[in-house]
Amino acid sequence: MSGTGDGLVWLDTPAFPQAARTALADPQLRGNLRRATGTIRDKRLAVTGELSDWEQLREAGEALKRRTLRHLDQYLEELERSVTAAGGTVHWAADAEEANRIVTELVRATGEREVVKVKSMATQEIGLNEALAEAGITAYETDLAELIVQLGEDRPSHILVPAIHRNRAEIREIFLREMGRWGRPAPEGLSDEPRALAEAARLHLRERFLRARVAVSGANFGVAETGTIAVVESEGNGRMCLTLPQTLITVMGIEKVVPSFTDLEVFLQLLPRSSTGERMNPYTSMWTGVTPGDGPREFHLVLLDNGRTATLRDTVGRQALACIRCSACLNVCPVYERTGGHAYGSVYPGPIGAVLTPQLAGVDHAASLPFASTLCGACYDACPVKINIPEVLVHLRAEVVEAKRRSRHAPTAEALAMKAAAAVLASPARLAAAQKAAALGGRALAREGRIGRLPGPLRGWSDARDSPVPPAESFRAWWRKNREQS
Ligand code: SF4
């Protein structure tokens, strides 16, 4: 993983078009992704179909998120008061650097040199593990998929299943090769059966849990009314991190706040069904400040902005902040399924990454991402909080084009082509002439009924697609000949 830049961690990949081309040439990756996303997709459809009020739940989720974002400042201040009243300490971080500094200082103050971590997108976003490592503190991932990524010195490629691009045989190899370097080695003769792999991870992690004095987590939700923080997960490793250590540090994106405790009723139904295709997630951990004699003695909540306030200013783009990180949009996206998560370059892949990353980092820094979509709308249909991702994509595409136009003195070939197209489309006579020319030219270039690679400046456009031969006669010409006189 590369370092942070523009407040976000960037993976060491080139811009999306080039990275996607490389991914498409990897049949193993495509096979792994097809199998995994297909399985999750089917499970999600089965469990969401069971609820007769699923659509009403989605609408409730959408309405709650919209209201929260409209009054975000008030709910965040309320959250701060509630957490403080319950014995916790709240810290505000404007960007990645500040958040990393706060967490590093908090860990240092405990005198410890290692922390256990609950899976968290926010800490990946700011590159916390790398920042801690620079300060001589080792962060141990405890989520199974994150553990696989960490041991393999790999990068996450999915929000929920960061190692989705790995198959069982690859995981076994990583465990055998790397576990010993980090702690308890994998058992000899380890097979690639899921049960054996899970057992190896369990034994390896147990050592960490029993030793850990400090834990770092993210948060799925933070309740303004009560100061309660909630983390949902499938494996129970998060529960161990949240209860065993003496000090708990939670890094939470400011958009994760919900107004009241009863709002969780909606989101705790939407999230597991949309993410893992389960009726309920196996572990839901909630804590409110600190409780004498139970759990961590110290609790710190770091509220992370890192581009969120700027995103909030855009009334179309702010929808992306409603995301509950379920990953349903990734699993239905035909582009994600073929390219995988690394091609998106940031820790937020898939459709939500294509709208969130350019907003958090600025469109100039992720200009190709809003174009990494077919605009088929499958993500919108799947999203449990009804984020209109295609609408935001189109909105951001316009911003990218505008930003490019502003930054160049000479117009691009694309801009000139669009200008010419506008002139042709504005005049019926010019359009008819252009259609005639295209029909003649098309027939001259066609081979077996298709037009392949075009010459000159049109080559870039035709590199990845064949075109049908234009008909000899346009529809307008046909209409004039056959219908207008009747
Ligand atoms: S955008 Fe919607 S579907 Fe995608 S991860 Fe976020 S909540 Fe889930």
Short mmCIF file of C-alpha atoms and ligand atoms in Angstrom, two decimals:
data_model
loop_
_atom_site.label_atom_id
_atom_site.label_comp_id
_atom_site.label_asym_id
_atom_site.label_seq_id
_atom_site.Cartn_x
_atom_site.Cartn_y
_atom_site.Cartn_z
CA MET A 1 0.00 0.00 0.00
CA SER A 2 1.31 3.43 -0.77
CA GLY A 3 1.27 6.30 1.68
CA THR A 4 -1.52 8.80 2.21
CA GLY A 5 -1.99 11.66 -0.20
CA ASP A 6 -4.87 14.14 -0.41
CA GLY A 7 -5.91 12.79 3.01
CA LEU A 8 -6.57 9.29 1.67
CA VAL A 9 -4.54 6.13 1.36
CA TRP A 10 -3.85 5.36 -2.29
CA LEU A 11 -3.07 1.86 -3.45
CA ASP A 12 -0.07 1.47 -5.71
CA THR A 13 -2.13 1.20 -8.87
CA PRO A 14 -2.24 3.37 -11.98
CA ALA A 15 -5.42 5.27 -12.98
CA PHE A 16 -8.53 3.12 -13.38
CA PRO A 17 -8.49 2.55 -17.18
CA GLN A 18 -4.98 1.13 -17.10
CA ALA A 19 -5.44 -0.82 -13.85
CA ALA A 20 -8.70 -2.29 -15.17
CA ARG A 21 -6.99 -3.48 -18.34
CA THR A 22 -4.41 -5.37 -16.25
CA ALA A 23 -7.11 -6.88 -14.03
CA LEU A 24 -9.14 -8.01 -17.02
CA ALA A 25 -6.17 -10.00 -18.25
CA ASP A 26 -6.09 -12.04 -15.01
CA PRO A 27 -8.48 -15.01 -15.36
CA GLN A 28 -7.77 -16.27 -11.80
CA LEU A 29 -8.83 -12.92 -10.33
CA ARG A 30 -11.97 -12.78 -12.44
CA GLY A 31 -12.89 -16.35 -11.48
CA ASN A 32 -12.40 -15.65 -7.74
CA LEU A 33 -14.50 -12.49 -7.97
CA ARG A 34 -17.27 -14.06 -10.04
CA ARG A 35 -17.71 -16.92 -7.59
CA ALA A 36 -17.59 -14.74 -4.48
CA THR A 37 -19.84 -11.90 -5.64
CA GLY A 38 -22.30 -14.37 -7.20
CA THR A 39 -22.67 -16.24 -3.89
CA ILE A 40 -23.19 -13.08 -1.81
CA ARG A 41 -25.59 -11.68 -4.41
CA ASP A 42 -27.82 -14.75 -4.28
CA LYS A 43 -27.84 -14.79 -0.47
CA ARG A 44 -28.77 -11.10 -0.33
CA LEU A 45 -31.63 -11.51 -2.75
CA ALA A 46 -33.00 -14.46 -0.77
CA VAL A 47 -33.02 -12.68 2.60
CA THR A 48 -34.21 -9.29 1.38
CA GLY A 49 -37.02 -11.03 -0.48
CA GLU A 50 -38.24 -12.52 2.80
CA LEU A 51 -39.29 -9.14 4.20
CA SER A 52 -42.57 -7.73 2.96
CA ASP A 53 -41.54 -4.27 4.23
CA TRP A 54 -38.04 -4.23 2.73
CA GLU A 55 -38.81 -1.23 0.51
CA GLN A 56 -40.27 0.69 3.47
CA LEU A 57 -37.14 -0.14 5.48
CA ARG A 58 -34.97 1.24 2.67
CA GLU A 59 -37.06 4.39 2.60
CA ALA A 60 -36.79 4.77 6.37
CA GLY A 61 -33.00 4.33 6.14
CA GLU A 62 -32.78 6.90 3.37
CA ALA A 63 -34.95 9.43 5.24
CA LEU A 64 -32.97 9.00 8.47
CA LYS A 65 -29.66 9.50 6.70
CA ARG A 66 -30.89 12.55 4.79
CA ARG A 67 -32.18 14.19 7.97
CA THR A 68 -28.97 13.41 9.84
CA LEU A 69 -26.81 14.92 7.10
CA ARG A 70 -28.96 18.07 7.05
CA HIS A 71 -28.34 18.62 10.78
CA LEU A 72 -24.98 16.90 11.07
CA ASP A 73 -23.38 19.63 13.19
CA GLN A 74 -26.10 19.42 15.85
CA TYR A 75 -26.02 15.63 16.08
CA LEU A 76 -22.23 15.58 16.34
CA GLU A 77 -22.26 18.07 19.19
CA GLU A 78 -24.94 16.02 20.90
CA LEU A 79 -22.81 12.89 20.43
CA GLU A 80 -19.82 14.64 21.98
CA ARG A 81 -21.88 15.65 25.04
CA SER A 82 -23.29 12.12 25.45
CA VAL A 83 -19.94 10.35 25.11
CA THR A 84 -18.30 12.77 27.54
CA ALA A 85 -21.12 12.36 30.07
CA ALA A 86 -20.65 8.58 29.88
CA GLY A 87 -16.95 8.86 30.75
CA GLY A 88 -15.41 8.83 27.27
CA THR A 89 -13.19 11.46 25.64
CA VAL A 90 -13.96 12.95 22.23
CA HIS A 91 -11.27 14.20 19.83
CA TRP A 92 -11.92 16.06 16.56
CA ALA A 93 -9.68 15.33 13.57
CA ALA A 94 -9.89 17.57 10.50
CA ASP A 95 -7.81 15.26 8.32
CA ALA A 96 -5.87 12.01 8.16
CA GLU A 97 -2.70 13.52 9.56
CA GLU A 98 -4.44 14.90 12.62
CA ALA A 99 -6.35 11.66 13.26
CA ASN A 100 -3.17 9.59 12.98
CA ARG A 101 -1.35 11.96 15.33
CA ILE A 102 -4.13 11.79 17.92
CA VAL A 103 -4.27 7.99 17.88
CA THR A 104 -0.48 7.64 17.98
CA GLU A 105 -0.25 9.96 20.99
CA LEU A 106 -3.04 8.10 22.77
CA VAL A 107 -1.28 4.76 22.25
CA ARG A 108 2.06 6.22 23.32
CA ALA A 109 0.48 7.53 26.53
CA THR A 110 -0.39 3.96 27.50
CA GLY A 111 3.27 2.92 27.16
CA GLU A 112 2.31 0.07 24.82
CA ARG A 113 3.99 -0.73 21.50
CA GLU A 114 1.25 -2.83 19.94
CA VAL A 115 -2.50 -2.61 19.36
CA VAL A 116 -5.16 -5.02 18.17
CA LYS A 117 -7.53 -3.74 15.54
CA VAL A 118 -11.16 -4.27 14.69
CA LYS A 119 -11.79 -4.10 10.94
CA SER A 120 -12.35 -0.46 10.05
CA MET A 121 -12.58 1.41 6.76
CA ALA A 122 -11.90 4.77 8.41
CA THR A 123 -8.50 3.67 9.71
CA GLN A 124 -7.63 2.21 6.31
CA GLU A 125 -8.68 5.48 4.69
CA ILE A 126 -6.19 7.45 6.77
CA GLY A 127 -3.40 4.84 6.70
CA LEU A 128 -3.35 4.44 10.47
CA ASN A 129 -1.39 1.16 10.50
CA GLU A 130 1.41 2.76 8.50
CA ALA A 131 1.42 5.87 10.72
CA LEU A 132 1.59 3.71 13.86
CA ALA A 133 4.40 1.65 12.34
CA GLU A 134 6.39 4.84 11.75
CA ALA A 135 6.01 5.59 15.45
CA GLY A 136 7.25 2.09 16.33
CA ILE A 137 3.79 0.70 17.17
CA THR A 138 2.59 -2.54 15.56
CA ALA A 139 -1.08 -2.80 14.65
CA TYR A 140 -2.44 -6.35 14.42
CA GLU A 141 -5.50 -6.87 12.28
CA THR A 142 -7.90 -9.37 13.83
CA ASP A 143 -10.64 -9.64 11.21
CA LEU A 144 -9.95 -12.86 9.27
CA ALA A 145 -9.95 -11.23 5.84
CA GLU A 146 -7.88 -8.27 7.07
CA LEU A 147 -5.45 -10.73 8.65
CA ILE A 148 -5.04 -12.44 5.26
CA VAL A 149 -4.37 -9.06 3.63
CA GLN A 150 -1.91 -8.04 6.33
CA LEU A 151 0.01 -11.33 6.35
CA GLY A 152 0.15 -11.35 2.54
CA GLU A 153 1.40 -7.73 2.47
CA ASP A 154 -1.49 -7.25 0.13
CA ARG A 155 -4.12 -4.57 -0.31
CA PRO A 156 -7.83 -4.83 0.46
CA SER A 157 -10.06 -5.15 -2.60
CA HIS A 158 -13.57 -5.22 -1.15
CA ILE A 159 -15.26 -3.28 1.65
CA LEU A 160 -16.59 -6.30 3.48
CA VAL A 161 -14.34 -9.11 2.27
CA PRO A 162 -10.96 -7.40 1.78
CA ALA A 163 -9.36 -10.65 0.58
CA ILE A 164 -12.14 -11.53 -1.88
CA HIS A 165 -9.56 -11.76 -4.66
CA ARG A 166 -7.83 -14.66 -2.89
CA ASN A 167 -8.94 -18.29 -3.06
CA ARG A 168 -8.50 -20.97 -0.39
CA ALA A 169 -5.25 -22.35 -1.81
CA GLU A 170 -3.68 -18.90 -1.86
CA ILE A 171 -4.79 -18.25 1.74
CA ARG A 172 -3.29 -21.52 2.93
CA GLU A 173 0.00 -20.62 1.31
CA ILE A 174 0.02 -17.18 2.98
CA PHE A 175 -0.74 -18.68 6.39
CA LEU A 176 2.01 -21.28 6.10
CA ARG A 177 4.52 -18.74 4.87
CA GLU A 178 3.77 -15.72 7.05
CA MET A 179 2.03 -16.59 10.31
CA GLY A 180 5.25 -17.60 12.04
CA ARG A 181 6.80 -14.19 11.33
CA TRP A 182 3.95 -12.40 13.13
CA GLY A 183 3.36 -14.76 16.03
CA ARG A 184 2.03 -18.30 16.40
CA PRO A 185 2.82 -20.22 13.19
CA ALA A 186 0.20 -22.12 11.17
CA PRO A 187 -0.16 -25.79 12.13
CA GLU A 188 1.94 -28.20 10.08
CA GLY A 189 0.00 -29.99 7.38
CA LEU A 190 -2.57 -27.18 7.20
CA SER A 191 -5.18 -27.96 4.54
CA ASP A 192 -7.16 -25.43 2.51
CA GLU A 193 -10.47 -26.46 4.07
CA PRO A 194 -12.29 -23.35 5.37
CA ARG A 195 -12.62 -24.91 8.83
CA ALA A 196 -8.86 -25.64 9.03
CA LEU A 197 -7.96 -22.14 7.85
CA ALA A 198 -10.35 -20.53 10.34
CA GLU A 199 -8.91 -22.66 13.16
CA ALA A 200 -5.36 -21.64 12.25
CA ALA A 201 -6.40 -17.97 12.34
CA ARG A 202 -8.25 -18.48 15.65
CA LEU A 203 -5.18 -19.96 17.36
CA HIS A 204 -2.91 -17.28 15.91
CA LEU A 205 -5.20 -14.45 17.02
CA ARG A 206 -5.96 -15.80 20.49
CA GLU A 207 -2.41 -15.02 21.55
CA ARG A 208 -2.89 -11.41 20.47
CA PHE A 209 -6.21 -10.91 22.26
CA LEU A 210 -4.90 -12.18 25.56
CA ARG A 211 -1.86 -9.91 25.37
CA ALA A 212 -3.50 -6.76 24.05
CA ARG A 213 -3.76 -3.70 26.31
CA VAL A 214 -4.92 -1.27 23.62
CA ALA A 215 -7.47 -1.74 20.84
CA VAL A 216 -8.38 0.44 17.87
CA SER A 217 -11.75 0.14 16.20
CA GLY A 218 -13.95 1.85 13.67
CA ALA A 219 -17.67 2.35 14.20
CA ASN A 220 -20.72 1.40 12.20
CA PHE A 221 -22.92 3.81 14.11
CA GLY A 222 -22.61 6.42 16.86
CA VAL A 223 -25.83 7.36 18.62
CA ALA A 224 -26.06 11.09 19.39
CA GLU A 225 -28.82 10.67 21.98
CA THR A 226 -26.99 8.18 24.22
CA GLY A 227 -23.32 8.30 23.15
CA THR A 228 -23.49 4.60 22.27
CA ILE A 229 -21.07 3.31 19.63
CA ALA A 230 -21.97 0.16 17.67
CA VAL A 231 -19.80 -2.27 15.73
CA VAL A 232 -21.34 -5.17 13.83
CA GLU A 233 -19.32 -8.15 12.66
CA SER A 234 -19.47 -11.86 11.88
CA GLU A 235 -16.55 -13.48 13.63
CA GLY A 236 -16.42 -12.30 17.23
CA ASN A 237 -12.86 -11.05 16.88
CA GLY A 238 -14.12 -7.51 17.12
CA ARG A 239 -15.97 -8.37 20.35
CA MET A 240 -12.67 -9.63 21.84
CA CYS A 241 -10.91 -6.37 20.90
CA LEU A 242 -13.73 -4.26 22.28
CA THR A 243 -13.89 -5.96 25.65
CA LEU A 244 -10.46 -7.34 26.67
CA PRO A 245 -8.04 -4.35 26.38
CA GLN A 246 -7.69 -1.57 28.95
CA THR A 247 -7.84 1.27 26.42
CA LEU A 248 -10.19 1.48 23.45
CA ILE A 249 -9.70 4.06 20.70
CA THR A 250 -12.45 4.37 18.09
CA VAL A 251 -11.98 6.29 14.84
CA MET A 252 -15.37 7.21 13.39
CA GLY A 253 -16.21 9.15 10.22
CA ILE A 254 -18.49 12.03 11.20
CA GLU A 255 -21.21 10.76 8.87
CA LYS A 256 -21.69 7.62 10.99
CA VAL A 257 -23.73 9.44 13.62
CA VAL A 258 -27.43 8.57 13.95
CA PRO A 259 -29.82 10.68 16.01
CA SER A 260 -31.41 8.20 18.41
CA PHE A 261 -31.03 4.67 19.71
CA THR A 262 -34.27 3.53 18.05
CA ASP A 263 -32.79 4.44 14.63
CA LEU A 264 -30.56 1.40 15.01
CA GLU A 265 -33.67 -0.74 14.59
CA VAL A 266 -33.77 0.27 10.92
CA PHE A 267 -30.06 0.04 10.17
CA LEU A 268 -29.49 -3.24 12.00
CA GLN A 269 -32.04 -4.81 9.68
CA LEU A 270 -30.74 -3.18 6.51
CA LEU A 271 -27.03 -3.78 7.05
CA PRO A 272 -26.64 -7.55 7.57
CA ARG A 273 -29.15 -8.49 4.90
CA SER A 274 -27.44 -6.21 2.38
CA SER A 275 -23.87 -7.07 3.26
CA THR A 276 -23.48 -10.74 4.14
CA GLY A 277 -26.96 -11.89 3.19
CA GLU A 278 -27.72 -12.79 6.81
CA ARG A 279 -30.92 -12.03 8.69
CA MET A 280 -28.85 -10.74 11.55
CA ASN A 281 -25.13 -10.28 11.99
CA PRO A 282 -23.71 -12.73 14.54
CA TYR A 283 -22.07 -10.07 16.75
CA THR A 284 -23.37 -6.60 17.54
CA SER A 285 -21.21 -4.85 20.13
CA MET A 286 -22.39 -1.62 21.70
CA TRP A 287 -20.72 0.44 24.38
CA THR A 288 -21.48 3.75 26.02
CA GLY A 289 -18.43 5.46 27.50
CA VAL A 290 -16.84 3.30 30.20
CA THR A 291 -18.41 1.09 32.85
CA PRO A 292 -16.53 0.44 36.13
CA GLY A 293 -15.50 -3.19 36.42
CA ASP A 294 -16.53 -4.06 32.87
CA GLY A 295 -14.59 -3.64 29.62
CA PRO A 296 -11.95 -1.01 28.81
CA ARG A 297 -11.03 1.53 31.50
CA GLU A 298 -10.49 4.33 28.99
CA PHE A 299 -12.48 5.14 25.87
CA HIS A 300 -11.49 7.69 23.20
CA LEU A 301 -13.64 8.61 20.22
CA VAL A 302 -11.85 10.30 17.31
CA LEU A 303 -14.34 12.05 15.02
CA LEU A 304 -12.86 12.14 11.53
CA ASP A 305 -13.72 14.75 8.89
CA ASN A 306 -11.10 14.21 6.15
CA GLY A 307 -13.11 15.71 3.28
CA ARG A 308 -16.59 14.91 4.58
CA THR A 309 -17.58 18.49 5.37
CA ALA A 310 -16.55 19.53 1.85
CA THR A 311 -18.63 16.66 0.44
CA LEU A 312 -21.58 17.77 2.53
CA ARG A 313 -21.58 21.14 0.76
CA ASP A 314 -22.49 19.47 -2.55
CA THR A 315 -26.23 18.85 -2.36
CA VAL A 316 -26.09 16.09 -5.04
CA GLY A 317 -22.81 14.46 -4.05
CA ARG A 318 -23.51 14.43 -0.30
CA GLN A 319 -25.73 11.37 -0.78
CA ALA A 320 -22.54 9.31 -0.74
CA LEU A 321 -22.14 10.15 2.95
CA ALA A 322 -25.27 8.12 3.70
CA CYS A 323 -23.35 4.93 2.89
CA ILE A 324 -23.47 2.27 5.60
CA ARG A 325 -20.60 0.32 3.94
CA CYS A 326 -22.65 -2.80 3.27
CA SER A 327 -20.90 -3.44 -0.09
CA ALA A 328 -24.12 -4.53 -1.85
CA CYS A 329 -23.33 -2.11 -4.68
CA LEU A 330 -19.95 -3.77 -5.26
CA ASN A 331 -21.44 -7.23 -5.46
CA VAL A 332 -23.93 -6.27 -8.19
CA CYS A 333 -21.62 -4.03 -10.22
CA PRO A 334 -20.59 -5.55 -13.58
CA VAL A 335 -17.49 -3.35 -13.66
CA TYR A 336 -16.35 -4.31 -10.14
CA GLU A 337 -16.98 -8.00 -10.84
CA ARG A 338 -14.55 -7.91 -13.75
CA THR A 339 -11.86 -5.57 -12.47
CA GLY A 340 -11.83 -6.19 -8.71
CA GLY A 341 -11.19 -3.56 -6.07
CA HIS A 342 -7.51 -2.75 -6.59
CA ALA A 343 -8.24 -1.09 -9.94
CA TYR A 344 -10.15 1.70 -8.15
CA GLY A 345 -6.93 2.80 -6.49
CA SER A 346 -8.42 3.78 -3.13
CA VAL A 347 -9.59 1.81 -0.12
CA TYR A 348 -13.18 2.45 -1.26
CA PRO A 349 -13.73 0.34 -4.38
CA GLY A 350 -16.75 -0.32 -6.58
CA PRO A 351 -19.63 2.08 -7.21
CA ILE A 352 -19.46 3.72 -3.79
CA GLY A 353 -15.71 4.20 -4.24
CA ALA A 354 -16.30 5.77 -7.64
CA VAL A 355 -18.42 8.48 -6.01
CA LEU A 356 -16.88 8.76 -2.55
CA THR A 357 -13.17 8.82 -3.39
CA PRO A 358 -13.31 11.74 -5.86
CA GLN A 359 -15.32 13.74 -3.36
CA LEU A 360 -13.12 13.06 -0.35
CA ALA A 361 -9.91 13.62 -2.30
CA GLY A 362 -11.20 16.17 -4.86
CA VAL A 363 -12.18 15.30 -8.44
CA ASP A 364 -8.77 16.36 -9.77
CA HIS A 365 -7.15 13.51 -7.85
CA ALA A 366 -9.46 10.71 -9.00
CA ALA A 367 -10.72 12.00 -12.33
CA SER A 368 -11.17 8.59 -13.97
CA LEU A 369 -13.29 7.04 -11.20
CA PRO A 370 -16.68 8.64 -12.02
CA PHE A 371 -16.27 7.03 -15.46
CA ALA A 372 -15.66 3.54 -14.01
CA SER A 373 -19.29 2.58 -14.44
CA THR A 374 -21.75 1.48 -17.11
CA LEU A 375 -24.50 3.53 -15.39
CA CYS A 376 -26.66 0.40 -15.47
CA GLY A 377 -28.24 1.40 -12.14
CA ALA A 378 -27.82 -2.01 -10.43
CA CYS A 379 -26.03 -0.27 -7.53
CA TYR A 380 -28.98 2.08 -6.98
CA ASP A 381 -31.41 -0.84 -6.92
CA ALA A 382 -29.27 -2.72 -4.40
CA CYS A 383 -28.39 0.13 -2.05
CA PRO A 384 -30.24 -0.30 1.26
CA VAL A 385 -30.29 3.46 1.89
CA LYS A 386 -31.22 4.31 -1.70
CA ILE A 387 -28.15 6.33 -2.63
CA ASN A 388 -28.66 7.34 -6.26
CA ILE A 389 -25.13 6.40 -7.29
CA PRO A 390 -25.74 6.85 -11.07
CA GLU A 391 -26.98 10.39 -10.43
CA VAL A 392 -23.85 11.23 -8.42
CA LEU A 393 -21.63 9.60 -11.07
CA VAL A 394 -23.10 11.76 -13.83
CA HIS A 395 -22.84 14.83 -11.61
CA LEU A 396 -19.17 14.12 -10.91
CA ARG A 397 -18.44 13.40 -14.59
CA ALA A 398 -19.65 16.91 -15.38
CA GLU A 399 -17.36 18.26 -12.66
CA VAL A 400 -14.37 16.36 -14.05
CA VAL A 401 -15.02 17.69 -17.57
CA GLU A 402 -15.42 21.22 -16.23
CA ALA A 403 -12.22 20.93 -14.14
CA LYS A 404 -10.30 19.70 -17.21
CA ARG A 405 -11.68 22.52 -19.33
CA ARG A 406 -10.59 25.08 -16.75
CA SER A 407 -7.10 23.65 -16.45
CA ARG A 408 -6.29 23.59 -20.19
CA HIS A 409 -5.57 26.50 -22.48
CA ALA A 410 -6.01 24.55 -25.72
CA PRO A 411 -9.21 22.48 -26.17
CA THR A 412 -8.80 18.67 -26.14
CA ALA A 413 -9.60 16.45 -29.13
CA GLU A 414 -12.65 15.23 -27.19
CA ALA A 415 -13.85 18.80 -26.61
CA LEU A 416 -13.41 19.61 -30.30
CA ALA A 417 -15.31 16.44 -31.28
CA MET A 418 -18.16 17.37 -28.94
CA LYS A 419 -18.27 20.88 -30.36
CA ALA A 420 -18.46 19.49 -33.89
CA ALA A 421 -21.17 17.00 -32.82
CA ALA A 422 -23.19 19.84 -31.27
CA ALA A 423 -23.00 21.84 -34.52
CA VAL A 424 -24.12 18.83 -36.56
CA LEU A 425 -26.97 17.86 -34.23
CA ALA A 426 -28.26 21.46 -34.15
CA SER A 427 -29.03 21.46 -37.87
CA PRO A 428 -31.27 18.84 -39.63
CA ALA A 429 -29.52 19.50 -42.94
CA ARG A 430 -26.05 19.02 -41.44
CA LEU A 431 -27.22 15.87 -39.62
CA ALA A 432 -28.59 14.39 -42.87
CA ALA A 433 -25.32 15.13 -44.66
CA ALA A 434 -23.30 13.62 -41.81
CA GLN A 435 -25.47 10.47 -41.81
CA LYS A 436 -24.97 10.09 -45.53
CA ALA A 437 -21.21 10.47 -45.18
CA ALA A 438 -21.12 8.02 -42.25
CA ALA A 439 -23.10 5.44 -44.26
CA LEU A 440 -20.71 5.72 -47.21
CA GLY A 441 -17.58 5.75 -45.06
CA GLY A 442 -18.88 2.96 -42.82
CA ARG A 443 -19.53 0.63 -45.72
CA ALA A 444 -16.05 1.31 -47.10
CA LEU A 445 -14.44 0.42 -43.74
CA ALA A 446 -16.67 -2.56 -42.84
CA ARG A 447 -15.41 -6.12 -42.70
CA GLU A 448 -18.03 -8.91 -42.40
CA GLY A 449 -20.74 -6.49 -41.35
CA ARG A 450 -18.73 -4.78 -38.55
CA ILE A 451 -16.45 -1.79 -38.38
CA GLY A 452 -13.30 -2.59 -36.44
CA ARG A 453 -10.45 -0.22 -35.71
CA LEU A 454 -10.95 3.26 -37.13
CA PRO A 455 -8.14 5.37 -38.57
CA GLY A 456 -6.63 8.59 -37.20
CA PRO A 457 -8.00 10.30 -34.10
CA LEU A 458 -10.95 7.90 -33.94
CA ARG A 459 -8.61 5.00 -33.15
CA GLY A 460 -8.77 5.54 -29.37
CA TRP A 461 -12.56 5.27 -29.43
CA SER A 462 -12.58 2.10 -31.56
CA ASP A 463 -9.76 0.32 -29.70
CA ALA A 464 -12.14 -1.48 -27.36
CA ARG A 465 -15.29 -1.81 -29.48
CA ASP A 466 -16.59 -2.83 -32.90
CA SER A 467 -19.39 -0.78 -34.42
CA PRO A 468 -22.24 -1.92 -36.66
CA VAL A 469 -22.25 -0.62 -40.24
CA PRO A 470 -24.60 2.39 -40.52
CA PRO A 471 -27.66 1.59 -42.68
CA ALA A 472 -27.58 2.76 -46.28
CA GLU A 473 -30.58 4.96 -45.62
CA SER A 474 -31.28 6.96 -42.44
CA PHE A 475 -34.62 6.64 -40.64
CA ARG A 476 -35.48 10.24 -41.55
CA ALA A 477 -34.85 9.59 -45.23
CA TRP A 478 -36.91 6.39 -45.08
CA TRP A 479 -39.77 8.25 -43.35
CA ARG A 480 -39.78 11.03 -45.91
CA LYS A 481 -39.94 8.45 -48.72
CA ASN A 482 -42.56 6.11 -47.24
CA ARG A 483 -44.76 8.02 -44.84
CA GLU A 484 -44.77 11.75 -45.41
CA GLN A 485 -46.91 11.68 -48.55
CA SER A 486 -49.58 9.36 -46.96
S1 SF4 B 1 -23.48 2.84 -1.43
FE1 SF4 B 1 -25.25 1.72 -0.65
S2 SF4 B 1 -24.96 -0.35 -1.43
FE2 SF4 B 1 -22.98 0.67 -1.64
S3 SF4 B 1 -21.87 0.16 0.23
FE3 SF4 B 1 -22.91 2.10 0.61
S4 SF4 B 1 -24.87 1.55 1.55
FE4 SF4 B 1 -24.06 -0.30 0.62
#
